[in-house]
Tab-separated table of C-alpha atoms in Angstrom:
chain	number	residue	atom	x	y	z
N	1	MET	CA	105.394	81.907	79.163
N	2	LYS	CA	101.912	83.221	79.823
N	3	ILE	CA	99.410	81.311	81.911
N	4	SER	CA	95.801	81.813	82.885
N	5	VAL	CA	94.154	80.731	86.107
N	6	ALA	CA	91.166	78.656	87.170
N	7	PHE	CA	89.343	78.534	90.504
N	8	GLN	CA	88.219	75.343	92.201
N	9	PRO	CA	86.181	75.627	95.400
N	10	VAL	CA	86.982	73.821	98.641
N	11	VAL	CA	83.794	73.353	100.645
N	12	ARG	CA	82.380	71.969	103.876
N	13	LEU	CA	81.096	68.527	103.001
N	14	ASP	CA	78.117	68.595	105.366
N	15	ASN	CA	76.537	71.781	104.016
N	16	GLN	CA	78.570	72.642	100.868
N	17	ALA	CA	79.517	76.053	102.308
N	18	LEU	CA	82.548	77.559	100.634
N	19	LEU	CA	85.852	77.505	102.520
N	20	HIS	CA	88.094	78.995	99.843
N	21	TYR	CA	89.103	78.611	96.208
N	22	GLU	CA	92.270	76.973	95.032
N	23	MET	CA	93.750	79.078	92.245
N	24	LEU	CA	95.208	76.772	89.613
N	25	ALA	CA	97.483	77.384	86.630
N	26	ARG	CA	96.031	76.796	83.192
N	27	VAL	CA	97.385	77.102	79.650
N	28	PRO	CA	95.370	79.682	77.691
N	29	GLY	CA	93.420	77.949	74.943
N	30	HIS	CA	94.417	74.453	76.156
N	31	PRO	CA	92.221	73.634	79.154
N	32	GLN	CA	93.637	70.115	79.654
N	33	ALA	CA	97.324	70.951	79.237
N	34	HIS	CA	98.032	72.066	82.810
N	35	ARG	CA	99.402	68.697	83.953
N	36	GLU	CA	101.906	68.758	81.114
N	37	LEU	CA	102.737	72.362	81.958
N	38	ILE	CA	103.520	71.513	85.587
N	39	ARG	CA	105.455	68.363	84.670
N	40	HIS	CA	107.604	70.048	82.026
N	41	THR	CA	108.313	73.214	83.977
N	42	GLU	CA	109.268	71.156	87.030
N	43	ALA	CA	111.552	68.986	84.931
N	44	ALA	CA	113.116	72.090	83.368
N	45	GLY	CA	113.608	73.735	86.767
N	46	ILE	CA	111.423	76.708	85.900
N	47	ILE	CA	108.226	75.992	87.793
N	48	TYR	CA	109.120	78.935	90.001
N	49	LEU	CA	108.083	81.138	87.072
N	50	ILE	CA	104.599	79.613	87.225
N	51	ASP	CA	104.412	79.891	91.016
N	52	GLN	CA	105.396	83.545	90.904
N	53	GLN	CA	102.834	84.291	88.194
N	54	ILE	CA	100.130	82.605	90.250
N	55	LEU	CA	101.150	84.682	93.270
N	56	ARG	CA	100.767	87.842	91.178
N	57	HIS	CA	97.391	86.632	89.843
N	58	ALA	CA	96.225	85.971	93.416
N	59	HIS	CA	97.338	89.425	94.505
N	60	ARG	CA	95.474	91.050	91.628
N	61	THR	CA	92.327	88.968	92.160
N	62	LEU	CA	92.190	89.706	95.887
N	63	ARG	CA	92.878	93.401	95.316
N	64	GLU	CA	89.930	93.557	92.913
N	65	ASP	CA	87.675	91.786	95.446
N	66	THR	CA	86.807	94.967	97.280
N	67	ARG	CA	83.954	93.268	99.172
N	68	ASP	CA	86.440	91.008	100.991
N	69	GLN	CA	84.597	87.855	99.942
N	70	LEU	CA	87.385	85.783	98.361
N	71	ARG	CA	89.870	83.544	100.096
N	72	LEU	CA	92.468	81.922	97.830
N	73	ALA	CA	94.854	79.004	98.163
N	74	ILE	CA	97.822	78.901	95.819
N	75	ASN	CA	100.498	76.278	95.322
N	76	VAL	CA	104.207	76.595	95.731
N	77	SER	CA	106.268	73.646	94.612
N	78	ALA	CA	109.174	72.219	96.549
N	79	ASP	CA	111.338	73.002	93.536
N	80	THR	CA	110.469	76.697	93.812
N	81	LEU	CA	111.327	76.707	97.504
N	82	ASN	CA	114.567	74.871	96.788
N	83	ARG	CA	115.577	77.379	94.108
N	84	ILE	CA	114.197	80.748	95.188
N	85	GLY	CA	112.593	80.138	98.579
N	86	PRO	CA	113.778	83.348	100.307
N	87	ALA	CA	112.797	85.517	97.322
N	88	TYR	CA	109.364	83.878	97.112
N	89	LEU	CA	108.836	84.377	100.842
N	90	ALA	CA	109.835	88.036	100.520
N	91	GLN	CA	107.290	88.480	97.722
N	92	VAL	CA	104.492	87.076	99.885
N	93	LEU	CA	105.474	89.105	102.936
N	94	ALA	CA	105.618	92.279	100.836
N	95	LEU	CA	101.897	91.968	100.070
N	96	PRO	CA	99.601	94.210	102.120
N	97	TRP	CA	98.123	92.465	105.171
N	98	ALA	CA	94.604	92.904	103.767
N	99	ILE	CA	95.699	90.768	100.794
N	100	ARG	CA	97.967	88.184	102.332
N	101	SER	CA	95.619	87.445	105.251
N	102	ARG	CA	93.173	86.085	102.643
N	103	MET	CA	95.707	83.668	101.187
N	104	MET	CA	96.857	80.160	101.922
N	105	ILE	CA	100.109	78.819	100.520
N	106	GLU	CA	100.011	75.087	99.803
N	107	ILE	CA	103.416	73.474	99.724
N	108	THR	CA	103.394	70.808	97.024
N	109	GLU	CA	106.166	68.313	97.470
N	110	THR	CA	106.483	66.589	94.131
N	111	ALA	CA	110.240	66.799	94.667
N	112	PRO	CA	112.012	66.512	98.032
N	113	LEU	CA	112.520	69.728	99.971
N	114	ARG	CA	116.247	70.300	100.329
N	115	ASP	CA	116.598	72.912	103.064
N	116	LEU	CA	114.305	71.867	105.886
N	117	ALA	CA	115.597	74.604	108.204
N	118	PHE	CA	114.488	77.160	105.636
N	119	ILE	CA	111.042	75.540	105.480
N	120	ASP	CA	110.826	75.818	109.275
N	121	HIS	CA	111.460	79.551	108.863
N	122	PHE	CA	109.134	79.822	105.841
N	123	VAL	CA	106.187	78.330	107.714
N	124	VAL	CA	106.690	80.414	110.863
N	125	ALA	CA	107.211	83.637	108.896
N	126	LEU	CA	103.997	83.070	106.937
N	127	GLU	CA	101.964	82.244	110.020
N	128	GLN	CA	103.268	85.339	111.808
N	129	ALA	CA	102.146	87.351	108.776
N	130	ASP	CA	98.657	85.742	108.882
N	131	VAL	CA	99.201	83.654	105.769
N	132	ALA	CA	97.842	80.167	106.277
N	133	VAL	CA	100.051	77.259	105.249
N	134	GLY	CA	98.850	73.997	103.777
N	135	LEU	CA	100.603	70.729	102.981
N	136	ASP	CA	99.444	69.271	99.689
N	137	ASP	CA	98.973	65.724	98.432
N	138	LEU	CA	99.428	63.780	101.669
N	139	GLY	CA	99.566	60.161	100.660
N	140	ALA	CA	100.994	60.767	97.196
N	141	GLY	CA	104.106	62.927	97.446
N	142	HIS	CA	106.964	63.058	99.901
N	143	PHE	CA	104.993	64.411	102.866
N	144	THR	CA	104.188	62.140	105.789
N	145	PRO	CA	102.624	62.660	109.235
N	146	ARG	CA	106.129	63.582	110.414
N	147	GLU	CA	106.056	66.763	108.295
N	148	ILE	CA	102.580	67.607	109.616
N	149	ARG	CA	103.917	67.434	113.170
N	150	ARG	CA	107.041	69.405	112.261
N	151	TRP	CA	105.351	72.307	110.460
N	152	ARG	CA	101.902	72.272	112.055
N	153	PRO	CA	100.123	73.591	108.943
N	154	THR	CA	96.680	75.163	109.030
N	155	MET	CA	95.429	72.727	106.427
N	156	VAL	CA	96.358	69.291	105.181
N	157	LYS	CA	95.162	68.078	101.805
N	158	ILE	CA	94.750	64.358	101.368
N	159	ASP	CA	95.475	62.881	97.977
N	160	GLY	CA	92.690	61.331	95.963
N	161	GLY	CA	94.265	57.881	96.064
N	162	LEU	CA	93.864	57.647	99.829
N	163	ILE	CA	90.361	59.045	99.587
N	164	GLU	CA	89.556	56.382	96.983
N	165	ASP	CA	90.761	53.723	99.435
N	166	LEU	CA	88.075	54.812	101.896
N	167	LEU	CA	85.534	53.147	99.621
N	168	TYR	CA	87.146	49.802	100.437
N	169	GLY	CA	87.518	50.176	104.188
N	170	PRO	CA	89.710	51.804	106.845
N	171	ASN	CA	93.207	52.770	105.815
N	172	ARG	CA	96.164	52.852	108.203
N	173	GLU	CA	98.032	55.588	106.321
N	174	LEU	CA	94.985	57.823	106.338
N	175	GLU	CA	94.495	57.217	110.055
N	176	ALA	CA	98.084	58.289	110.765
N	177	ILE	CA	97.621	61.478	108.724
N	178	LYS	CA	94.369	62.261	110.515
N	179	GLU	CA	95.926	61.688	113.918
N	180	ALA	CA	98.836	64.020	113.157
N	181	ALA	CA	96.514	66.674	111.712
N	182	ASN	CA	94.184	66.514	114.701
N	183	ASP	CA	97.120	66.814	117.105
N	184	CYS	CA	98.190	69.991	115.254
N	185	GLN	CA	94.690	71.467	114.889
N	186	ALA	CA	95.083	71.236	111.129
N	187	THR	CA	91.965	71.206	108.965
N	188	LEU	CA	91.714	68.160	106.702
N	189	ILE	CA	90.685	68.559	103.078
N	190	ALA	CA	89.904	65.616	100.812
N	191	GLU	CA	90.957	65.951	97.183
N	192	TYR	CA	89.263	64.308	94.201
N	193	VAL	CA	85.776	64.160	95.651
N	194	ASP	CA	84.236	62.855	92.460
N	195	VAL	CA	81.394	60.574	93.549
N	196	ALA	CA	78.663	61.199	96.107
N	197	GLU	CA	79.365	57.863	97.849
N	198	LYS	CA	82.581	59.328	99.254
N	199	ILE	CA	80.927	62.153	101.151
N	200	PRO	CA	79.320	60.184	104.007
N	201	LEU	CA	82.500	58.113	104.287
N	202	LEU	CA	84.619	61.249	104.555
N	203	LEU	CA	82.349	62.813	107.136
N	204	ALA	CA	82.321	59.600	109.149
N	205	ALA	CA	86.125	59.579	108.956
N	206	GLY	CA	86.271	63.109	110.401
N	207	ILE	CA	87.266	64.815	107.147
N	208	ASP	CA	84.966	67.810	106.961
N	209	TYR	CA	86.168	69.591	103.809
N	210	GLY	CA	86.655	68.538	100.232
N	211	GLN	CA	87.230	69.560	96.658
N	212	GLY	CA	86.692	67.783	93.395
N	213	ASN	CA	84.625	67.643	90.263
N	214	LEU	CA	81.521	66.408	92.085
N	215	ILE	CA	81.500	69.636	94.083
N	216	ALA	CA	82.608	71.840	91.200
N	217	PRO	CA	85.293	71.619	88.531
N	218	ALA	CA	87.880	74.370	88.226
N	219	GLN	CA	86.338	77.335	86.442
N	220	SER	CA	87.598	80.551	84.959
N	221	GLN	CA	85.801	82.644	87.590
N	222	PRO	CA	85.279	82.130	91.337
N	223	ALA	CA	81.529	81.629	91.066
N	224	TYR	CA	80.734	78.548	93.141
N	225	GLN	CA	77.068	77.720	93.697
N	226	PRO	CA	76.339	75.069	96.353
N	227	LYS	CA	74.332	72.071	95.187
N	228	GLU	CA	72.775	68.996	96.707
N	229	PHE	CA	74.533	65.673	96.195
N	230	SER	CA	72.690	62.471	95.552
N	231	ASN	CA	73.971	58.966	96.191
N	232	GLY	CA	71.625	57.643	93.553
F	1	MET	CA	79.282	90.651	136.932
F	2	ALA	CA	82.617	90.484	135.132
F	3	ASN	CA	85.423	92.844	134.212
F	4	ILE	CA	85.607	92.783	130.405
F	5	LEU	CA	88.040	94.406	127.966
F	6	CYS	CA	86.772	95.495	124.537
F	7	VAL	CA	89.343	96.360	121.834
F	8	ASP	CA	88.052	97.974	118.640
F	9	ASP	CA	89.163	100.927	116.530
F	10	SER	CA	85.588	101.673	115.441
F	11	PRO	CA	83.937	104.048	117.942
F	12	THR	CA	80.488	102.925	116.792
F	13	ASP	CA	81.184	99.208	117.170
F	14	LEU	CA	82.928	99.794	120.487
F	15	HIS	CA	80.027	101.841	121.840
F	16	TYR	CA	77.510	99.180	120.785
F	17	LEU	CA	79.490	96.391	122.437
F	18	VAL	CA	80.022	98.400	125.625
F	19	GLN	CA	76.317	99.138	125.816
F	20	ILE	CA	75.389	95.460	125.533
F	21	LEU	CA	77.819	94.514	128.271
F	22	THR	CA	77.098	97.372	130.696
F	23	ASN	CA	73.347	96.861	130.284
F	24	ALA	CA	73.937	93.301	131.434
F	25	GLY	CA	75.754	94.593	134.516
F	26	HIS	CA	79.375	94.028	133.468
F	27	GLN	CA	82.258	96.426	134.005
F	28	VAL	CA	83.941	97.346	130.738
F	29	ILE	CA	87.411	98.643	129.900
F	30	THR	CA	87.995	99.871	126.347
F	31	ALA	CA	90.977	100.182	124.019
F	32	THR	CA	91.102	101.451	120.437
F	33	ASN	CA	94.233	99.705	119.167
F	34	ALA	CA	96.147	96.500	119.775
F	35	LYS	CA	98.879	98.051	121.931
F	36	GLU	CA	96.388	99.741	124.240
F	37	GLY	CA	94.484	96.487	124.409
F	38	ILE	CA	97.531	94.425	125.356
F	39	ASP	CA	98.573	96.996	127.979
F	40	ALA	CA	95.061	96.981	129.450
F	41	ALA	CA	94.934	93.175	129.454
F	42	LEU	CA	98.210	92.991	131.364
F	43	SER	CA	97.449	95.761	133.848
F	44	LYS	CA	93.719	95.239	134.484
F	45	LYS	CA	93.573	91.446	134.163
F	46	PRO	CA	90.062	91.279	132.641
F	47	ALA	CA	88.025	88.094	132.856
F	48	LEU	CA	87.361	88.225	129.107
F	49	ILE	CA	88.517	90.148	126.027
F	50	PHE	CA	86.462	91.070	122.967
F	51	GLN	CA	89.025	91.647	120.210
F	52	ASP	CA	88.505	93.292	116.824
F	53	ILE	CA	90.770	92.099	113.981
F	54	VAL	CA	91.014	94.758	111.268
F	55	MET	CA	92.643	97.713	112.983
F	56	PRO	CA	94.657	100.028	110.733
F	57	GLU	CA	96.869	101.456	113.464
F	58	GLY	CA	99.670	99.188	114.719
F	59	ASP	CA	99.163	95.449	115.119
F	60	ASN	CA	96.042	93.749	113.810
F	61	GLY	CA	93.857	91.648	116.070
F	62	PHE	CA	95.460	88.311	115.143
F	63	GLN	CA	98.877	89.673	116.098
F	64	ALA	CA	97.461	90.997	119.364
F	65	ILE	CA	95.982	87.593	120.188
F	66	ARG	CA	99.303	85.870	119.501
F	67	LYS	CA	101.077	88.310	121.829
F	68	LEU	CA	98.468	87.827	124.545
F	69	ARG	CA	98.779	84.065	124.227
F	70	GLN	CA	102.572	84.212	124.489
F	71	ASN	CA	102.518	86.293	127.662
F	72	GLU	CA	102.334	84.312	130.877
F	73	ALA	CA	100.159	87.015	132.484
F	74	SER	CA	97.508	86.967	129.764
F	75	LYS	CA	97.745	83.542	128.170
F	76	ASP	CA	94.697	82.162	129.973
F	77	ILE	CA	92.315	85.100	129.468
F	78	PRO	CA	89.590	83.920	127.080
F	79	ILE	CA	89.337	85.965	123.899
F	80	VAL	CA	86.309	86.445	121.688
F	81	ILE	CA	87.032	87.748	118.205
F	82	VAL	CA	84.516	90.271	116.927
F	83	SER	CA	85.242	90.990	113.283
F	84	THR	CA	83.879	91.963	109.904
F	85	LYS	CA	86.032	89.158	108.484
F	86	GLY	CA	83.353	86.524	108.389
F	87	GLN	CA	84.525	83.760	106.090
F	88	GLU	CA	84.976	80.193	107.317
F	89	THR	CA	88.742	80.445	106.777
F	90	ASP	CA	88.877	83.552	108.968
F	91	LYS	CA	87.142	81.667	111.765
F	92	ILE	CA	89.506	78.717	111.448
F	93	TRP	CA	92.463	81.108	111.513
F	94	GLY	CA	91.139	83.067	114.490
F	95	MET	CA	90.506	79.966	116.574
F	96	ARG	CA	93.944	78.689	115.639
F	97	GLN	CA	95.526	81.862	117.011
F	98	GLY	CA	93.956	81.137	120.366
F	99	ALA	CA	90.488	82.690	120.369
F	100	ALA	CA	87.737	80.881	122.227
F	101	ARG	CA	84.864	82.201	120.106
F	102	TYR	CA	84.493	84.035	116.798
F	103	LEU	CA	81.630	86.479	116.291
F	104	VAL	CA	80.967	88.233	113.005
F	105	LYS	CA	79.907	91.889	112.927
F	106	PRO	CA	77.264	93.113	113.238
F	107	VAL	CA	77.003	91.103	116.451
F	108	LYS	CA	73.752	90.431	118.264
F	109	ALA	CA	73.355	91.117	121.984
F	110	ASP	CA	72.352	87.535	122.730
F	111	GLU	CA	75.469	86.027	121.109
F	112	VAL	CA	77.714	88.496	122.968
F	113	LEU	CA	76.094	87.649	126.298
F	114	ALA	CA	76.101	83.926	125.514
F	115	ALA	CA	79.859	84.130	124.963
F	116	VAL	CA	80.289	85.920	128.303
F	117	ASN	CA	78.184	83.330	130.102
F	118	GLU	CA	80.103	80.457	128.552
F	119	LEU	CA	83.599	81.836	129.052
F	120	VAL	CA	83.490	83.701	132.348
F	121	ALA	CA	83.375	81.377	135.308
């Protein structure tokens, strides 16, 4: 199974400055098929093959970035950690420091994590190796503020559904996530920033970073250009 | 006048930083790798540490900061990162490790001295 990758920028919402790119799996020649790819490989228990390929892509991309400009976030699914967690961790730790210190690993919990003691070790081992850890999809998957407090990630990504709710007023679940993230000095990132109306609401809510098609869709190259947003 | 430790493997960068600080009347101790820096921090008890990050020999600067923060004798010494790693994520990471300020090389004299004024009581 061969995949390609796409890069979607995560930026500061107040000035559109780049934070990093999320490196995403794509199916060559089928730009919209990635959701199916993730769903089917997860169901078949082989998403670890995708996660490992993405890790290799990230290594290669960062190695080729000789000007030290790129910072990349990649996903690792709970299923991968359940099946080959120690081997995956060993692969990350085997990367040269100059590479791995430019990476963030986002744990995506579309399935429950089985061995929480291993995840404790996984997170600490990555942090000690200067690999940032993120928790993905807060508000949509299995993660809750309890996991934020347990693993104290560098970054917490908030699912688009909760961000959408901001348009209709304060949200208790979002407040609990924010409180846990602030207590742990975790940076909050809003996903699915797709309309300009969300940006002032996010900033007012203390969520300083975001990603989504309004900012820039995923592209085949990491070539983000900041742009002005208009509410009109 | 403060006693300040500067840790950097680059002789040029170290010299430049030392000059800024001594010209402003501060006493400066230097180290060229993380181990020397940690030893100096523990033995000399500086009021402030300027810490480089990318150091090929031994621990890198982030590791040094974590060790300094874990040691009772050095955990409260303010640390200013001075690094070529200048991306927003690097700054977030550096502050998370326990740095008080993050300066990107090439540093300017006024930002170095502003950090000293803010962090040294």
